[in-house]
Amino acid sequence: MNQPVCGLQLSGGGARAAYQIGVLQTIAEFYPRNHGLPFPILCGTSAGAINAAALACHASCFHLGVRKLDFVWRQFRTGQVYRSDFHGLSRHLLSQLFRRKRRPPSLFDNQPLRQLLTEILPLDRLPEQIERSHLTALTISASRYYHPCSVNFFQGQRQIMPWQRSRRFGQHANITIEHLLASAAIPLVFPSIRLGDDHYGDGSILQLAPLSPPIHLGADKILIINLESPHRTQPLAQRRRAPHISELTGTMLDTVFSDTLNSDLERLTRINHSLSLLPEKLRSQQPLKTIDTLVVKPSEDLDAIARSHYQHLPRSVRYLLRTIGVDGDSDSSLLSYLMFEGPYCQELIELGRQDAKAQQPALQQFLKR
């Protein structure tokens, strides 16, 4: 009997994606140091797409890919993701105000991220990893703006065919830095990216079925590292006032990055249950199959962790965020998405390790270790 094919789904969440590195570190401990990637199918969205691409580039050695990701995230500085110095930030905002060079609208200029990804991601290694069967496919999800739909760009083995469903489809592509920037282009925070004849933004925006890509690519089971954060209950007096724009922005990001994934998980659970009620003979005749899933997500409030690291943000960024009501005491989730600072990322990595350790028996059973 063939071994079930395991896919890895890495959701989006900006700086929260550091959490995924801690989970991957714990999983790497299950395998010898020279072991290949245990997830032949990699699917990522937004910041999760960048982590997935890094793993794919080093698919022949899982430990090496995780170590390289860990080094980058632990050393992160905001200026490596978007211009955060006073001169660069003010110049970008003025160019947006007067629409110089007709740049796509955005709060921040993420040219530093393009440079960083070019330096750390050897995407030219992907064909070799695929040819040597270390990797079946890498999928990067992005949202197309002018003809709205979710596009899953995939690079993989030749037998994989494109697919199309309502407002979502899979399209073959040679994955580039531009695909990753498009997938991570949070609306209004980072500029949209032009690919071909259209503009693309964060893959979570129009992603109606986040688990569709790994299933179409042949996964029998999917490990999901979700970045949904538990939130503390607000006092009644605070709930009676109208939410601030910063709180609305944070709520919007929470919805974009987590709600569709949770809904898709519920739908998959119902399908699995329905299939289990059918006799074996009828079940084998269905176009559907049972897909096992395991979810790892934060056990602590990431917003509270971000607030504790507020002073690590560059002064110019703190000043800009204060103009929309975000500071070290605000309840907005926005900080937890934009806190690309080493101390915050390190704390999230450690939280990921702890949460994965707490689920170690389930993870080992799921991965058959």
XYZ file of C-alpha atoms in Angstrom:
369
model
C 0.000 0.000 0.000
C 1.343 3.429 -0.986
C 2.356 5.825 1.767
C -0.148 8.721 2.130
C 1.115 11.948 0.583
C 1.417 14.741 3.146
C 1.013 18.392 2.245
C 2.026 21.409 4.321
C -0.218 24.481 4.346
C 1.380 27.679 5.665
C -1.145 30.475 6.129
C -0.465 34.195 5.953
C -0.038 36.686 8.747
C 2.868 39.074 8.149
C 5.365 39.007 11.017
C 3.266 36.365 12.761
C 4.764 33.843 10.323
C 7.816 33.611 12.603
C 5.636 31.248 14.658
C 5.747 28.716 11.825
C 9.528 28.415 12.164
C 9.246 27.191 15.756
C 6.714 24.535 14.762
C 8.954 23.390 11.902
C 11.949 23.185 14.251
C 10.122 20.739 16.500
C 9.029 18.650 13.513
C 12.607 18.611 12.182
C 13.703 16.930 15.425
C 11.672 13.863 14.387
C 14.016 13.240 11.445
C 17.736 12.562 10.876
C 19.839 15.600 9.975
C 20.184 14.599 6.319
C 16.501 13.739 5.830
C 14.624 15.308 2.948
C 11.491 17.392 3.184
C 8.693 15.283 4.759
C 6.084 17.361 2.904
C 6.416 16.774 -0.853
C 3.564 19.257 -1.406
C 4.126 22.787 -0.111
C 1.420 25.451 -0.232
C 1.825 28.954 1.121
C -0.027 32.247 1.255
C 1.388 35.702 1.981
C 4.273 35.426 4.500
C 3.585 31.679 4.630
C 4.360 31.571 0.889
C 7.839 32.939 1.565
C 8.471 30.303 4.235
C 7.174 27.595 1.884
C 9.443 28.773 -0.931
C 12.479 28.688 1.368
C 11.680 25.097 2.380
C 11.205 24.148 -1.280
C 14.620 25.532 -2.252
C 16.212 23.172 0.303
C 13.814 20.251 -0.095
C 16.675 17.728 -0.197
C 17.598 18.642 3.417
C 14.741 19.578 5.726
C 17.019 20.585 8.604
C 18.990 22.984 6.404
C 15.870 24.728 5.148
C 14.540 25.212 8.679
C 17.926 26.467 9.953
C 18.148 29.072 7.206
C 14.633 30.286 7.924
C 15.389 30.446 11.640
C 18.507 32.564 11.029
C 16.610 35.096 8.889
C 13.637 35.455 11.232
C 15.734 35.745 14.387
C 17.811 38.551 12.851
C 14.870 40.392 11.304
C 14.640 44.160 11.328
C 11.719 46.197 10.058
C 13.969 47.977 7.582
C 14.551 44.661 5.784
C 10.847 44.458 4.907
C 9.808 48.069 4.276
C 11.453 51.494 4.359
C 11.256 52.542 7.997
C 13.746 55.431 8.236
C 12.309 58.964 8.444
C 13.658 59.987 5.042
C 12.533 56.862 3.191
C 9.133 56.719 4.895
C 8.307 60.407 4.382
C 9.517 60.318 0.782
C 7.297 57.318 0.051
C 4.240 58.911 1.678
C 4.778 62.143 -0.269
C 5.080 60.192 -3.516
C 1.779 58.483 -2.654
C 0.142 61.807 -1.851
C 1.135 63.384 -5.158
C 0.987 60.077 -7.100
C 4.487 60.477 -8.478
C 5.526 57.746 -10.917
C 1.980 56.359 -10.609
C 3.028 53.834 -7.982
C 0.373 51.461 -6.597
C -1.064 52.928 -3.357
C 0.507 51.621 -0.150
C 1.333 52.728 3.365
C 4.875 51.330 3.146
C 7.522 50.861 0.460
C 8.553 47.172 0.505
C 11.488 47.404 -1.889
C 13.815 46.182 0.913
C 11.836 42.916 1.011
C 12.427 42.384 -2.709
C 16.163 42.808 -2.147
C 16.169 40.472 0.879
C 14.284 37.703 -0.929
C 16.624 37.979 -3.902
C 19.595 37.451 -1.562
C 18.260 34.545 0.525
C 16.066 32.490 -1.843
C 17.865 30.415 -4.517
C 14.686 29.823 -6.535
C 16.793 28.545 -9.436
C 17.209 25.347 -7.389
C 13.517 24.453 -7.621
C 13.730 22.555 -10.963
C 16.500 20.328 -9.560
C 14.565 19.637 -6.337
C 11.532 18.658 -8.418
C 13.503 16.582 -10.931
C 15.143 14.576 -8.137
C 11.721 13.987 -6.502
C 12.612 15.839 -3.312
C 9.607 18.036 -4.061
C 6.328 17.294 -5.831
C 5.065 20.862 -6.058
C 5.288 24.340 -4.566
C 2.154 26.503 -4.747
C 2.011 30.242 -4.119
C -1.474 31.761 -3.741
C -2.220 35.327 -4.840
C -5.378 37.381 -5.425
C -6.000 38.828 -8.870
C -7.570 42.297 -8.736
C -9.007 43.327 -12.111
C -10.539 39.932 -12.864
C -11.111 38.979 -9.212
C -10.211 35.417 -8.314
C -7.696 33.372 -6.359
C -4.760 32.223 -8.478
C -2.586 29.359 -7.236
C 0.724 29.536 -9.084
C 2.404 26.135 -8.930
C 5.739 24.732 -9.989
C 5.919 20.971 -9.834
C 6.231 17.625 -11.542
C 5.097 17.322 -15.147
C 2.045 15.165 -14.520
C 0.368 17.896 -12.449
C -2.384 19.536 -14.449
C -3.881 23.027 -13.989
C -7.345 23.190 -12.413
C -10.243 25.610 -12.389
C -13.173 26.091 -10.050
C -15.436 29.028 -9.267
C -13.211 32.112 -8.794
C -10.118 30.007 -8.132
C -7.728 28.080 -10.306
C -4.279 26.558 -10.440
C -1.815 27.915 -12.989
C 1.600 26.525 -13.870
C 4.441 29.035 -13.392
C 8.143 29.240 -12.758
C 8.009 30.749 -9.278
C 9.844 34.070 -8.999
C 10.381 36.741 -6.369
C 7.519 38.687 -7.968
C 5.077 35.853 -7.227
C 6.123 35.927 -3.567
C 5.815 39.717 -3.346
C 2.365 39.510 -4.926
C 1.217 36.854 -2.445
C 2.449 38.986 0.470
C 1.087 42.338 -0.743
C -1.333 43.166 2.096
C -3.845 45.666 0.629
C -2.965 49.327 1.271
C -0.054 48.244 3.472
C 2.185 47.034 0.617
C 1.806 47.837 -3.110
C 0.163 45.430 -5.535
C 2.421 43.552 -7.961
C 1.935 43.318 -11.686
C 2.196 39.814 -13.130
C 1.494 39.621 -16.838
C -1.479 41.826 -17.694
C -3.030 42.093 -14.228
C -2.251 43.244 -10.703
C -2.110 40.878 -7.743
C -2.261 41.237 -3.992
C -2.221 39.180 -0.817
C -3.309 35.605 -1.481
C -5.639 35.531 1.525
C -8.034 38.199 0.192
C -9.926 36.098 -2.369
C -8.883 32.666 -1.132
C -12.309 31.054 -0.766
C -10.903 27.528 -0.364
C -7.369 27.639 1.139
C -7.124 23.827 1.294
C -7.963 23.411 -2.379
C -4.343 23.622 -3.700
C -2.833 20.740 -1.669
C -5.878 18.559 -2.449
C -5.656 19.260 -6.185
C -1.946 18.483 -6.059
C -2.637 15.034 -4.604
C -2.260 15.382 -0.833
C -3.944 12.658 1.235
C -3.391 14.569 4.469
C -2.525 18.159 5.264
C -0.601 19.679 8.158
C -1.774 23.266 8.655
C 0.204 25.851 10.599
C -2.414 28.532 11.198
C -1.539 31.961 12.586
C -4.900 32.709 14.189
C -4.377 34.266 17.605
C -6.578 33.831 20.678
C -7.829 37.179 21.993
C -8.578 38.309 25.500
C -12.179 39.269 26.305
C -12.657 43.037 26.275
C -14.245 44.769 29.320
C -17.937 45.606 28.885
C -17.308 49.364 29.030
C -14.811 49.108 26.202
C -17.169 47.012 24.092
C -19.839 49.702 24.343
C -17.755 52.314 22.538
C -17.389 52.360 18.751
C -14.224 50.581 17.544
C -11.311 52.754 16.453
C -10.015 52.647 12.886
C -6.921 50.787 14.095
C -9.112 48.110 15.708
C -11.212 47.816 12.553
C -8.046 47.369 10.479
C -6.778 44.655 12.808
C -10.145 42.881 12.751
C -10.160 43.025 8.957
C -6.711 41.418 8.802
C -7.751 38.724 11.284
C -10.745 37.937 9.074
C -8.734 37.857 5.845
C -6.016 35.596 7.206
C -8.030 33.156 9.332
C -11.764 32.998 8.674
C -11.749 31.366 5.236
C -9.246 28.755 6.419
C -11.436 27.892 9.413
C -14.510 27.687 7.168
C -12.684 25.415 4.733
C -11.613 23.157 7.588
C -15.238 22.892 8.735
C -16.333 22.027 5.196
C -13.634 19.373 4.884
C -14.666 17.848 8.223
C -18.272 17.580 7.031
C -17.198 15.923 3.777
C -15.023 13.430 5.663
C -17.920 12.609 7.975
C -20.338 12.158 5.075
C -17.917 9.829 3.307
C -17.464 7.776 6.473
C -21.204 7.049 6.506
C -21.118 5.457 3.045
C -20.472 1.731 2.545
C -16.966 0.997 1.294
C -18.181 0.080 -2.198
C -20.093 3.337 -2.641
C -17.285 5.363 -1.089
C -14.792 4.113 -3.682
C -17.105 5.304 -6.463
C -17.191 8.909 -5.237
C -15.009 11.624 -6.830
C -14.141 12.743 -3.292
C -11.716 11.202 -0.822
C -11.140 11.511 2.897
C -8.441 14.068 3.710
C -6.861 13.938 7.163
C -5.824 17.257 8.689
C -3.913 18.432 11.732
C -3.806 22.081 12.792
C -1.140 23.782 14.907
C -1.858 27.367 15.958
C -0.765 29.799 18.672
C -1.865 29.151 22.240
C -1.095 32.711 23.395
C -2.346 36.148 22.332
C 0.040 37.365 19.610
C -1.336 40.907 19.898
C -0.292 41.068 23.559
C 3.179 39.781 22.663
C 3.467 42.440 19.941
C 2.462 45.206 22.361
C 5.247 44.145 24.725
C 7.742 44.731 21.896
C 6.279 48.040 20.722
C 9.440 49.997 21.585
C 11.477 47.806 19.224
C 9.735 49.326 16.214
C 11.620 52.180 14.508
C 10.570 55.584 15.845
C 9.288 56.746 12.455
C 7.002 53.709 12.171
C 5.694 54.246 15.723
C 4.917 57.851 14.859
C 3.060 56.864 11.691
C 1.054 54.168 13.478
C 0.090 56.578 16.262
C -1.611 58.791 13.665
C -4.117 55.956 13.086
C -4.438 55.101 16.772
C -1.942 52.247 17.111
C 0.446 52.396 20.064
C 1.760 50.159 22.808
C -1.583 50.200 24.638
C -4.024 49.813 21.744
C -6.017 46.644 21.147
C -5.393 46.579 17.405
C -4.016 43.401 15.817
C -2.097 45.514 13.302
C 1.069 45.553 15.425
C 1.343 41.769 15.425
C 1.364 41.763 11.599
C 3.917 44.583 11.161
C 6.357 43.810 14.010
C 9.256 42.550 11.871
C 11.720 42.844 14.740
C 14.079 40.140 16.011
C 12.986 40.058 19.684
C 9.300 39.687 18.736
C 10.054 37.058 16.075
C 12.242 35.115 18.499
C 9.438 34.998 21.054
C 7.031 33.718 18.398
C 9.538 31.060 17.308
C 9.796 29.827 20.890
C 6.000 29.815 21.212
C 5.791 27.742 18.047
C 8.263 25.261 19.482
C 6.294 24.986 22.731
C 2.946 24.535 20.985
C 4.383 21.873 18.673
C 5.933 20.081 21.665
C 2.524 20.087 23.351
C 1.120 18.363 20.243
C 4.149 16.137 19.699
C 2.318 12.771 20.041
C -0.356 13.908 17.574
C 2.278 15.269 15.182
C 4.331 12.079 15.312
C 1.250 9.969 14.723
C 0.167 12.211 11.840
C 3.631 12.011 10.253
C 4.037 8.321 11.181
C 7.276 8.957 13.092
